[in-house]
Coordinates of C-alpha atoms in Angstrom, one line a residue:
Chain A
M1 CA 12.7 38.4 -2.7
K2 CA 11.7 40.3 0.4
N3 CA 10.1 37.2 1.7
L4 CA 13.2 35.2 1.2
R5 CA 15.3 37.7 3.2
M6 CA 12.8 37.6 6.0
N7 CA 12.9 33.9 6.0
S8 CA 16.6 33.8 6.3
K9 CA 16.4 35.9 9.4
L10 CA 14.1 33.3 11.1
N11 CA 15.8 30.5 12.9
R12 CA 15.4 27.0 11.8
R13 CA 12.8 26.2 14.4
T14 CA 10.6 29.1 13.5
K15 CA 11.0 28.3 9.9
T16 CA 9.7 24.8 10.5
V17 CA 6.7 26.1 12.4
V18 CA 5.9 28.5 9.6
L19 CA 6.2 25.8 7.0
A20 CA 4.0 23.4 9.0
G21 CA 1.4 26.2 9.5
V22 CA 1.4 27.0 5.8
I23 CA 0.8 23.4 4.9
I24 CA -2.0 23.0 7.4
L25 CA -3.6 26.2 6.1
L26 CA -3.4 24.9 2.5
L27 CA -4.9 21.5 3.3
V28 CA -7.7 23.0 5.4
S29 CA -8.6 25.5 2.8
I30 CA -8.7 22.8 0.1
S31 CA -11.1 20.7 2.2
I32 CA -13.3 23.6 3.1
F33 CA -13.4 24.8 -0.4
G34 CA -14.6 21.4 -1.4
I35 CA -17.3 21.2 1.3
V36 CA -18.8 24.7 0.5
M37 CA -18.4 24.4 -3.3
S38 CA -21.8 24.4 -5.1
P39 CA -22.2 21.3 -7.4
E40 CA -23.2 23.6 -10.2
L41 CA -19.5 24.3 -10.7
Y42 CA -18.8 20.8 -11.9
A43 CA -22.2 20.1 -13.5
P44 CA -22.2 18.9 -17.1
D45 CA -22.1 21.7 -19.7
Y46 CA -22.7 20.3 -23.1
S47 CA -21.6 23.5 -24.8
A48 CA -18.1 23.1 -23.5
K49 CA -17.1 19.5 -24.1
K50 CA -13.5 18.2 -24.3
M51 CA -11.9 21.6 -23.9
V52 CA -8.1 21.9 -23.7
P53 CA -6.9 23.6 -20.4
S54 CA -7.4 27.4 -20.7
F55 CA -8.0 30.4 -18.4
T56 CA -11.7 29.7 -18.0
H57 CA -11.1 26.0 -17.4
P58 CA -7.6 25.6 -15.9
F59 CA -7.7 21.8 -15.9
G60 CA -9.9 21.5 -19.1
T61 CA -13.2 19.8 -19.3
D62 CA -14.2 16.2 -19.9
Y63 CA -16.5 14.5 -22.5
L64 CA -19.6 15.8 -20.7
G65 CA -18.2 19.3 -20.3
R66 CA -17.6 19.1 -16.6
D67 CA -14.9 21.5 -15.3
M68 CA -12.0 19.3 -14.2
F69 CA -10.6 21.9 -11.8
F70 CA -13.6 22.0 -9.6
R71 CA -14.2 18.2 -9.9
S72 CA -10.6 17.6 -8.8
M73 CA -10.9 20.0 -5.9
K74 CA -14.1 18.4 -4.7
G75 CA -12.4 14.9 -5.1
L76 CA -9.4 16.1 -3.1
S77 CA -11.6 17.5 -0.4
T78 CA -13.5 14.1 -0.1
S79 CA -10.1 12.3 -0.1
I80 CA -8.7 14.6 2.7
L81 CA -11.8 14.1 4.8
I82 CA -11.9 10.3 4.5
G83 CA -8.1 10.3 5.1
M84 CA -8.6 12.3 8.3
L85 CA -11.3 10.1 9.6
A86 CA -9.4 6.9 8.7
A87 CA -6.1 8.1 10.1
T88 CA -7.6 9.2 13.4
V89 CA -9.6 5.9 13.9
S90 CA -6.6 3.8 13.0
A91 CA -4.2 5.8 15.2
F92 CA -6.4 5.5 18.2
M93 CA -6.8 1.8 17.6
A94 CA -3.1 1.5 17.4
L95 CA -2.6 3.5 20.6
A96 CA -5.1 1.4 22.5
L97 CA -3.8 -1.9 21.2
G98 CA -0.1 -0.9 21.5
L99 CA -0.6 0.2 25.1
L100 CA -2.6 -2.9 25.9
A101 CA -0.1 -5.3 24.5
A102 CA 2.9 -3.7 26.1
T103 CA 1.4 -3.1 29.6
A104 CA -0.6 -6.2 30.0
G105 CA 2.1 -8.4 28.5
G106 CA 1.8 -12.2 28.5
W107 CA -0.9 -13.8 26.4
V108 CA -2.6 -10.4 25.7
D109 CA 0.7 -9.3 24.1
K110 CA 0.9 -12.5 22.0
V111 CA -2.7 -12.2 20.8
V112 CA -2.3 -8.5 19.8
S113 CA 1.0 -9.4 18.0
Y114 CA -0.8 -12.3 16.3
F115 CA -3.4 -9.9 14.9
V116 CA -0.8 -7.4 13.8
D117 CA 0.9 -10.2 11.8
L118 CA -2.5 -11.4 10.6
F119 CA -3.4 -8.1 9.1
M120 CA 0.0 -7.5 7.7
G121 CA -0.1 -10.9 6.0
V122 CA -2.9 -10.0 3.6
P123 CA -1.9 -7.5 0.9
H124 CA -3.5 -4.2 1.9
M125 CA -5.4 -3.7 -1.3
V126 CA -6.9 -7.2 -1.1
L127 CA -7.9 -6.7 2.5
L128 CA -9.6 -3.4 1.5
M129 CA -11.5 -5.1 -1.3
L130 CA -12.6 -7.9 1.1
I131 CA -13.8 -5.4 3.7
S132 CA -15.6 -3.2 1.1
F133 CA -17.2 -6.4 -0.3
M134 CA -18.3 -7.5 3.2
L135 CA -20.0 -4.1 3.7
G136 CA -21.7 -4.4 0.3
G137 CA -19.7 -1.5 -1.3
G138 CA -20.7 2.1 -1.1
L139 CA -19.2 5.1 0.6
K140 CA -19.5 3.3 3.9
G141 CA -17.4 0.4 2.6
V142 CA -14.6 2.7 1.6
I143 CA -14.5 4.7 4.8
I144 CA -14.7 1.7 7.1
G145 CA -12.3 -0.3 5.0
V146 CA -9.7 2.4 5.0
A147 CA -10.3 3.3 8.7
V148 CA -9.8 -0.2 10.2
T149 CA -6.9 -1.4 8.2
H150 CA -4.2 1.1 8.9
W151 CA -3.3 0.4 12.5
P152 CA -0.9 -2.6 12.5
N153 CA 2.3 -0.7 11.7
L154 CA 1.7 2.0 14.3
T155 CA 0.6 -0.6 16.9
R156 CA 4.0 -2.2 16.5
I157 CA 5.8 1.1 16.9
I158 CA 3.8 2.2 19.9
R159 CA 4.2 -1.2 21.5
G160 CA 8.0 -0.9 21.1
E161 CA 8.0 2.5 22.6
V162 CA 6.0 1.4 25.6
M163 CA 8.2 -1.6 26.1
Q164 CA 11.2 0.8 26.5
V165 CA 9.6 2.8 29.3
R166 CA 7.8 0.0 30.9
N167 CA 10.7 -0.8 33.2
A168 CA 11.9 2.8 33.7
Q169 CA 12.5 3.9 37.3
Y170 CA 9.6 6.4 37.4
V171 CA 7.1 3.8 36.2
K172 CA 8.3 1.2 38.7
A173 CA 8.3 3.8 41.5
S174 CA 4.7 4.7 40.7
R175 CA 3.7 1.1 40.7
K176 CA 5.3 0.7 44.1
F177 CA 3.2 3.6 45.4
G178 CA 0.2 1.5 44.6
T179 CA -1.0 3.3 41.5
S180 CA -3.1 1.0 39.3
K181 CA -1.8 -0.3 36.1
L182 CA -4.4 1.8 34.1
Q183 CA -3.4 4.9 36.0
V184 CA 0.3 4.3 35.3
A185 CA -0.5 3.7 31.7
L186 CA -2.5 6.9 31.3
R187 CA -0.4 9.2 33.5
H188 CA 3.2 8.1 32.8
I189 CA 3.2 6.1 29.6
V190 CA 0.8 7.9 27.3
P191 CA 2.7 11.2 27.6
H192 CA 5.8 9.4 26.7
V193 CA 4.4 7.9 23.5
L194 CA 2.5 10.9 22.5
P195 CA 5.1 12.4 20.1
Q196 CA 5.4 9.1 18.2
F197 CA 1.6 8.8 18.3
I198 CA 1.1 12.3 16.7
I199 CA 3.8 11.8 14.1
G200 CA 2.4 8.3 13.3
L201 CA -1.1 9.8 13.0
I202 CA 0.0 12.3 10.5
L203 CA 2.0 9.8 8.5
L204 CA -1.0 7.6 8.2
F205 CA -2.8 10.3 6.1
P206 CA -0.9 9.7 2.9
H207 CA -1.4 6.0 3.1
A208 CA -5.0 6.4 3.8
I209 CA -5.5 8.8 1.0
L210 CA -3.6 6.7 -1.5
H211 CA -5.6 3.6 -0.5
E212 CA -8.9 5.4 -0.8
A213 CA -8.0 6.6 -4.3
G214 CA -6.9 3.1 -5.3
L215 CA -10.0 1.5 -4.0
T216 CA -12.3 3.9 -5.7
F217 CA -10.2 3.6 -8.8
L218 CA -11.0 -0.1 -8.9
G219 CA -14.7 0.7 -8.8
F220 CA -15.4 -0.3 -5.2
G221 CA -17.6 2.1 -3.3
L222 CA -18.5 5.5 -4.5
P223 CA -21.1 5.9 -7.2
I224 CA -19.8 6.3 -10.7
D225 CA -20.5 10.1 -11.0
A226 CA -19.2 11.1 -7.6
P227 CA -16.3 13.5 -7.8
A228 CA -13.6 11.3 -6.2
I229 CA -10.0 11.3 -7.5
G230 CA -10.1 7.5 -8.0
I231 CA -13.3 7.7 -10.1
I232 CA -12.1 10.7 -12.1
L233 CA -9.0 8.7 -13.0
S234 CA -10.8 5.5 -13.8
E235 CA -13.0 7.5 -16.2
A236 CA -9.9 9.0 -17.7
L237 CA -8.7 5.4 -18.3
K238 CA -11.9 4.5 -20.1
H239 CA -11.5 7.5 -22.5
I240 CA -7.7 7.2 -22.7
A241 CA -7.7 6.4 -26.4
T242 CA -9.2 9.8 -27.2
G243 CA -5.9 11.4 -26.1
M244 CA -7.4 13.9 -23.6
W245 CA -4.2 14.0 -21.6
W246 CA -5.4 16.7 -19.2
L247 CA -8.0 14.3 -17.7
V248 CA -5.2 12.0 -16.6
F249 CA -2.5 14.6 -15.8
F250 CA -4.1 17.2 -13.5
P251 CA -6.2 15.2 -11.1
G252 CA -3.3 12.9 -10.5
V253 CA -0.8 15.7 -10.0
M254 CA -3.1 17.3 -7.5
L255 CA -3.4 14.0 -5.6
V256 CA 0.4 13.6 -5.5
I257 CA 0.8 17.2 -4.3
V258 CA -1.7 16.6 -1.4
V259 CA 0.0 13.4 -0.4
M260 CA 3.4 15.1 -0.5
L261 CA 2.1 18.0 1.6
F262 CA 1.0 15.5 4.3
D263 CA 4.4 13.8 4.1
K264 CA 6.2 17.2 4.5
L265 CA 3.9 18.1 7.4
G266 CA 4.7 14.9 9.2
E267 CA 8.4 15.6 8.7
Q268 CA 8.1 19.1 10.1
I269 CA 6.2 18.0 13.1
K270 CA 8.7 15.2 13.7
L271 CA 11.5 17.8 13.7
L272 CA 9.6 19.9 16.2
M273 CA 8.7 17.0 18.6
D274 CA 11.8 15.0 18.3
P275 CA 14.7 17.4 17.7
G276 CA 17.2 14.6 17.7
S277 CA 16.1 13.4 14.4
A278 CA 17.0 16.8 12.8
Q279 CA 20.7 15.8 12.9
E280 CA 20.3 13.2 10.1
Chain B
M1 CA 23.0 -25.8 12.4
N2 CA 20.7 -27.4 14.9
Q3 CA 19.8 -24.0 16.2
L4 CA 19.1 -22.8 12.7
L5 CA 16.8 -25.8 12.0
K6 CA 14.9 -25.1 15.2
Q7 CA 14.4 -21.5 14.2
A8 CA 13.2 -22.5 10.8
I9 CA 10.7 -24.9 12.2
S10 CA 9.3 -22.4 14.7
T11 CA 9.0 -19.8 12.0
L12 CA 7.2 -22.3 9.8
I13 CA 4.8 -23.2 12.6
R14 CA 4.0 -19.5 13.2
M15 CA 3.4 -19.0 9.5
V16 CA 1.0 -21.9 9.3
L17 CA -0.9 -20.6 12.3
L18 CA -1.2 -17.3 10.6
L19 CA -2.3 -18.9 7.4
V20 CA -5.2 -20.6 9.3
G21 CA -6.1 -17.3 10.9
V22 CA -6.1 -15.5 7.6
S23 CA -8.2 -18.1 5.9
M24 CA -10.7 -17.8 8.7
V25 CA -10.9 -14.0 8.6
T26 CA -11.1 -13.9 4.9
F27 CA -13.9 -16.5 4.9
L28 CA -15.9 -14.6 7.6
L29 CA -15.5 -11.3 5.8
V30 CA -16.7 -12.8 2.5
I31 CA -19.7 -14.7 3.7
S32 CA -21.0 -11.9 5.9
S33 CA -21.5 -9.7 2.8
P34 CA -25.0 -8.5 2.3
I35 CA -24.6 -9.3 -1.4
D36 CA -26.9 -12.4 -1.8
P37 CA -24.8 -15.2 -3.4
I38 CA -28.0 -16.7 -5.0
D39 CA -28.8 -13.3 -6.6
A40 CA -25.3 -13.1 -7.9
Y41 CA -25.6 -16.6 -9.3
V42 CA -28.9 -16.5 -11.0
G43 CA -28.6 -12.9 -12.2
A44 CA -31.0 -10.0 -11.5
E45 CA -33.6 -10.5 -14.2
S46 CA -34.2 -14.2 -14.3
N47 CA -37.4 -15.3 -12.5
V48 CA -36.4 -18.1 -10.3
S49 CA -39.0 -19.4 -7.9
Q50 CA -38.5 -19.4 -4.2
E51 CA -38.4 -23.2 -4.3
Q52 CA -35.5 -23.2 -6.8
R53 CA -33.7 -20.6 -4.7
D54 CA -34.2 -22.8 -1.6
N55 CA -32.8 -25.8 -3.6
I56 CA -29.7 -23.8 -4.6
A57 CA -29.2 -22.6 -1.0
E58 CA -29.6 -26.2 0.2
Y59 CA -27.2 -27.5 -2.5
W60 CA -24.5 -24.9 -1.6
G61 CA -25.1 -25.4 2.2
L62 CA -25.9 -21.7 2.6
N63 CA -28.3 -22.5 5.5
N64 CA -25.6 -24.2 7.5
P65 CA -23.9 -22.3 10.4
P66 CA -20.8 -20.4 9.3
V67 CA -18.4 -22.7 11.3
E68 CA -19.7 -25.8 9.5
R69 CA -19.4 -23.9 6.1
Y70 CA -15.9 -23.0 6.9
F71 CA -14.9 -26.5 7.6
T72 CA -16.6 -27.8 4.5
W73 CA -14.8 -25.2 2.5
L74 CA -11.5 -26.0 4.2
S75 CA -11.8 -29.7 3.6
N76 CA -12.7 -29.1 -0.1
L77 CA -9.8 -26.8 -0.3
I78 CA -7.4 -29.4 1.0
K79 CA -8.7 -31.8 -1.7
G80 CA -7.9 -29.2 -4.3
D81 CA -11.5 -28.1 -4.9
M82 CA -12.0 -24.4 -4.6
G83 CA -15.5 -24.3 -6.0
T84 CA -16.8 -22.9 -9.3
S85 CA -16.5 -19.3 -10.3
I86 CA -19.9 -17.7 -10.8
S87 CA -18.9 -15.1 -13.3
Y88 CA -16.5 -17.2 -15.4
Q89 CA -18.5 -20.6 -15.0
K90 CA -15.3 -22.4 -14.6
P91 CA -13.6 -24.1 -11.7
V92 CA -11.7 -21.6 -9.6
T93 CA -8.5 -23.7 -9.7
E94 CA -8.5 -23.5 -13.5
I95 CA -8.8 -19.8 -13.5
L96 CA -6.2 -19.3 -10.9
G97 CA -3.9 -21.7 -12.8
S98 CA -4.1 -19.8 -16.0
R99 CA -3.8 -16.3 -14.4
F100 CA -1.2 -17.3 -11.8
L101 CA 1.7 -17.5 -14.3
A102 CA 0.8 -14.2 -15.9
S103 CA 0.8 -12.4 -12.6
L104 CA 3.9 -14.2 -11.4
T105 CA 5.9 -13.2 -14.4
L106 CA 4.7 -9.6 -14.1
M107 CA 5.6 -9.4 -10.4
A108 CA 8.9 -11.2 -10.8
V109 CA 10.1 -8.9 -13.5
A110 CA 8.9 -5.8 -11.6
W111 CA 10.4 -7.1 -8.4
L112 CA 13.9 -7.8 -9.9
L113 CA 13.8 -4.4 -11.8
S114 CA 12.9 -2.4 -8.7
G115 CA 15.4 -4.3 -6.6
I116 CA 18.3 -3.7 -8.9
F117 CA 17.6 -0.1 -9.8
G118 CA 16.7 0.8 -6.3
F119 CA 19.9 -0.8 -4.9
L120 CA 22.1 0.8 -7.5
L121 CA 20.6 4.3 -7.1
G122 CA 20.8 3.9 -3.3
V123 CA 24.5 2.9 -3.4
M124 CA 25.4 5.7 -5.8
S125 CA 23.5 8.5 -4.0
G126 CA 24.8 7.3 -0.6
A127 CA 28.4 7.3 -1.8
M128 CA 27.9 10.8 -3.2
Q129 CA 26.1 12.1 -0.2
G130 CA 25.3 15.8 -0.5
S131 CA 26.0 16.0 -4.3
I132 CA 23.4 17.2 -6.8
F133 CA 22.9 13.5 -7.9
D134 CA 22.1 12.6 -4.3
K135 CA 19.6 15.4 -4.0
C136 CA 17.9 14.5 -7.2
V137 CA 17.6 10.8 -6.2
K138 CA 16.2 11.9 -2.8
A139 CA 13.7 14.2 -4.4
L140 CA 12.7 11.5 -6.9
C141 CA 12.2 8.9 -4.2
F142 CA 10.1 11.3 -2.2
V143 CA 7.8 12.0 -5.2
L144 CA 7.6 8.3 -6.1
S145 CA 6.6 7.3 -2.7
S146 CA 3.7 9.7 -2.8
T147 CA 2.5 8.6 -6.2
P148 CA -0.3 6.1 -6.7
T149 CA 0.7 3.1 -8.9
F150 CA -2.3 3.4 -11.1
W151 CA -1.6 7.0 -11.9
I152 CA 1.9 6.2 -13.1
G153 CA 0.4 3.4 -15.2
L154 CA -2.1 5.9 -16.7
L155 CA 0.6 8.4 -17.5
F156 CA 2.7 5.6 -19.2
L157 CA -0.4 4.4 -21.1
M158 CA -1.0 8.0 -22.2
L159 CA 2.5 8.8 -23.3
F160 CA 3.8 5.5 -24.7
S161 CA 0.6 3.8 -26.1
V162 CA -1.7 6.6 -27.1
V163 CA 0.7 9.5 -28.0
L164 CA 3.8 7.6 -29.2
G165 CA 2.0 4.3 -30.1
W166 CA 5.0 2.2 -29.1
F167 CA 3.1 -0.2 -26.9
P168 CA -0.3 -1.9 -27.1
I169 CA -3.0 -0.5 -24.8
G170 CA -3.7 -3.7 -22.9
L171 CA -3.8 -7.5 -22.4
S172 CA -0.9 -9.8 -22.2
V173 CA -1.2 -11.1 -25.8
P174 CA -2.5 -9.5 -29.1
I175 CA -6.3 -9.6 -29.4
G176 CA -7.7 -12.4 -31.6
K177 CA -4.7 -14.7 -31.6
L178 CA -4.6 -18.2 -30.3
S179 CA -2.3 -18.6 -27.3
S180 CA -0.2 -21.1 -29.3
E181 CA 0.6 -18.6 -32.0
V182 CA 1.8 -15.9 -29.6
T183 CA 5.5 -15.4 -29.9
L184 CA 7.8 -14.7 -26.9
L185 CA 8.5 -11.3 -28.4
E186 CA 4.9 -10.3 -28.4
R187 CA 4.5 -11.5 -24.8
V188 CA 7.4 -9.3 -23.8
H189 CA 6.0 -6.4 -25.7
H190 CA 2.8 -6.6 -23.7
L191 CA 4.6 -7.0 -20.4
I192 CA 7.0 -4.0 -20.6
L193 CA 4.7 -1.2 -19.6
P194 CA 2.9 -3.0 -16.7
A195 CA 6.2 -4.3 -15.4
F196 CA 7.8 -0.9 -15.5
T197 CA 4.9 0.7 -13.8
L198 CA 4.9 -1.8 -11.0
S199 CA 8.7 -1.6 -10.5
I200 CA 8.8 2.2 -10.3
T201 CA 6.7 2.3 -7.1
G202 CA 9.1 -0.3 -5.5
I203 CA 12.2 1.7 -6.2
S204 CA 11.9 4.4 -3.6
G205 CA 11.8 2.2 -0.5
I206 CA 14.8 0.2 -1.4
A207 CA 16.9 3.1 -2.7
L208 CA 16.3 5.2 0.5
H209 CA 17.1 2.2 2.7
T210 CA 20.3 1.4 0.8
R211 CA 21.4 5.0 0.8
Q212 CA 21.0 5.3 4.5
K213 CA 22.9 2.1 5.1
I214 CA 25.8 3.2 2.8
I215 CA 26.1 6.5 4.7
D216 CA 26.2 4.6 8.0
V217 CA 28.8 2.1 6.8
L218 CA 31.0 4.9 5.4
K219 CA 31.2 6.4 8.9
M220 CA 32.7 3.2 10.4
D221 CA 36.1 2.9 11.7
Y222 CA 37.2 0.1 9.4
V223 CA 36.3 2.3 6.5
L224 CA 38.5 5.1 7.8
F225 CA 41.2 2.5 8.2
A226 CA 40.7 1.4 4.6
K227 CA 40.9 5.0 3.4
A228 CA 44.1 5.4 5.3
R229 CA 45.5 2.4 3.5
G230 CA 44.8 4.2 0.3
E231 CA 41.8 2.4 -1.1
S232 CA 39.8 4.5 -3.5
K233 CA 36.2 5.2 -2.8
W234 CA 34.6 2.7 -5.2
T235 CA 36.9 -0.2 -4.2
L236 CA 36.1 0.6 -0.7
I237 CA 32.4 0.5 -1.3
R238 CA 32.8 -2.7 -3.3
R239 CA 34.8 -4.4 -0.6
H240 CA 33.3 -3.1 2.7
G241 CA 30.1 -1.5 1.8
L242 CA 28.2 -3.9 -0.5
R243 CA 28.6 -7.0 1.7
N244 CA 27.2 -5.2 4.7
I245 CA 24.2 -3.6 3.0
A246 CA 23.2 -6.4 0.6
I247 CA 21.6 -8.6 3.2
P248 CA 19.2 -6.2 4.7
A249 CA 18.3 -4.9 1.2
I250 CA 17.5 -8.4 0.0
T251 CA 15.4 -9.0 3.1
L252 CA 13.6 -5.8 2.7
Q253 CA 12.9 -6.6 -0.9
F254 CA 11.4 -9.9 0.0
A255 CA 9.3 -8.3 2.7
S256 CA 7.8 -5.9 0.2
I257 CA 5.9 -8.5 -1.7
S258 CA 2.7 -7.6 0.1
E259 CA 2.9 -4.1 -1.4
L260 CA 3.9 -5.5 -4.7
F261 CA 0.7 -7.6 -4.9
G262 CA -1.4 -4.6 -4.0
G263 CA 0.3 -2.6 -6.7
S264 CA -0.2 -5.4 -9.2
V265 CA -4.0 -5.3 -8.6
L266 CA -4.0 -1.7 -9.6
A267 CA -1.5 -2.0 -12.5
E268 CA -3.2 -5.0 -14.0
N269 CA -6.5 -3.1 -13.9
V270 CA -4.9 -0.1 -15.7
F271 CA -3.4 -2.3 -18.5
S272 CA -6.3 -4.8 -18.5
Y273 CA -3.6 -7.4 -18.0
P274 CA -5.2 -10.8 -17.4
G275 CA -3.6 -11.7 -14.0
L276 CA -4.8 -12.4 -10.5
G277 CA -5.2 -8.7 -9.6
S278 CA -7.6 -7.9 -12.4
A279 CA -9.6 -11.1 -11.6
A280 CA -9.7 -10.1 -8.0
S281 CA -11.3 -6.7 -8.5
A282 CA -13.7 -8.2 -11.1
A283 CA -14.7 -10.9 -8.7
G284 CA -15.3 -8.4 -5.9
L285 CA -17.4 -6.2 -8.1
K286 CA -19.5 -9.0 -9.4
G287 CA -20.0 -10.8 -6.0
D288 CA -18.2 -13.9 -7.2
V289 CA -17.5 -15.4 -3.8
P290 CA -15.5 -18.6 -4.7
L291 CA -13.2 -16.7 -7.0
L292 CA -12.6 -13.9 -4.5
L293 CA -11.8 -16.3 -1.8
G294 CA -9.5 -18.3 -4.0
I295 CA -7.5 -15.1 -5.1
A296 CA -7.4 -13.7 -1.6
L297 CA -5.8 -17.0 -0.3
C298 CA -3.4 -17.0 -3.3
S299 CA -2.3 -13.4 -2.4
V300 CA -1.8 -14.4 1.2
L301 CA 0.3 -17.3 0.1
F302 CA 2.5 -14.9 -2.0
V303 CA 3.0 -12.7 1.0
F304 CA 3.8 -15.6 3.3
A305 CA 6.3 -17.0 0.9
G306 CA 8.0 -13.6 0.7
N307 CA 8.0 -13.1 4.5
L308 CA 9.2 -16.7 5.1
I309 CA 12.0 -16.3 2.6
A310 CA 13.0 -13.0 4.2
N311 CA 13.0 -14.4 7.7
L312 CA 15.0 -17.5 6.7
L313 CA 17.4 -15.6 4.5
Y314 CA 18.1 -13.2 7.3
G315 CA 19.0 -16.1 9.5
I316 CA 21.1 -17.9 7.0
L317 CA 23.0 -15.0 5.5
N318 CA 23.7 -13.0 8.6
P319 CA 26.2 -14.7 10.9
Q320 CA 25.4 -12.3 13.8
I321 CA 21.8 -13.3 13.9
R322 CA 22.8 -17.0 13.6
E323 CA 25.1 -16.9 16.6
G324 CA 22.9 -14.6 18.6
G325 CA 20.2 -17.3 18.4
K326 CA 17.4 -14.9 17.5
L327 CA 15.5 -14.7 14.4
G328 CA 14.2 -11.4 13.0

């Protein structure tokens, strides 16, 4: 109750900052928890097989007696790390391509737009399967696949943003002073698209994480005993007829919560960087 | 009309160019895999001599440069020959033919369901902006858009098939029955859960889009005027709202076919539904190159058809675009 009253005293902007901070803290602690966690915690324990959720095993145990809480946490941590890498790589690709297309114009623009259309023309899941197949599967296939397929949407957005300022007075003036195209792009255009870029970067996370989970669920990539959310759920599918509902329910809920946290984080940062959007 | 025809043709040309590009990229991705096609063909245990392997490689043209292989594949493709699937030992066209219909039914049903439900939810929540119903719909859409398709499928499977026992666990027909004996009712019975799963993920996008559009339309001057004339809220939405929002909603729904196909890969795997999606992941895992290529092309065609219809419909249905002379 005390907390609530304190919150109501804060103004909306501070509240947004606090909320974003709490979300970041949560996500960071989940990923660090997963990295430092000892594998013993989710090792098979044949004396505790198929246990219903309880205080000792909050998410229950599976048919090998592995603790589902720690397995899920480890899986989430892997997902967040892969998502982070993938989103960063994709976002920088999008920034580079978007800038290139809009500042160079002409045939460069056409080529970039063609590739954006090309990548958007293949269903994302199919493209991921193809790339993972090309790399011969494994963790590498999943990471690279997820990392190099998320740029087209953001490229479009950034290209559009750059197009808007390309003919602005300050850009033209700077060109007239003899600044090179590259200098103009880095000094005057990048700062303008930075907010869109950061928001886009964060909003790529949920997509990347969901695609990573889907790809591993299908059996591409990670080894079968690796604690990844997709693999945990595909194992749950194999044993679904046994009626162990907790194997399906908890890992999935955790995944949804993490994805929603990223979405919320993106929303908060959008509010901070682009106050105009708060009016909606 | 002439203008419209010109736009349609230029759109078509762009689409064909893209199709060529996609087929090239797909082909390149698949043939540069480290998975040896001969190993995948002969199996791991069989002892095939190096000479026989060379013969197979020679026969398949594996030693030719990639460009030549691409053109061979392309010319065969145009003749309607997509090669023989390694894991099924049947021509790819045959497999695609039998699975295409199953997938198409599933996707069409899911597409219609998500479109109708999403649109209705969006209209209702937009009209009652700020009410509890609106808040519930918004929260629901937010959760749904963060939920992976296959998890929804798993939950449905757990609840309706395992716990309640209402629906079968998988496949599009009962096990051990000839396809001629399967009744329509049985087919529908096996289709309900996968279709429902697939449609649920599509609802949030269309509902949120429609909601925003309705809110925008209700702020317009002509709506204010209609209110002043004494039209009730629902008449007003029917007369002035639906016309304005239906076109973008339909276009959006057609453009979402790419995601629908991706979702169907996951949903078909959960319900072991024998469609293109489950064949695609099986082909990818087993290193069945011809089948994987065939399905990838098929999926691309799906998406292209969706985008093409979306583009053309937008031009045809929306008079502003038609007269402005620009196509989406």
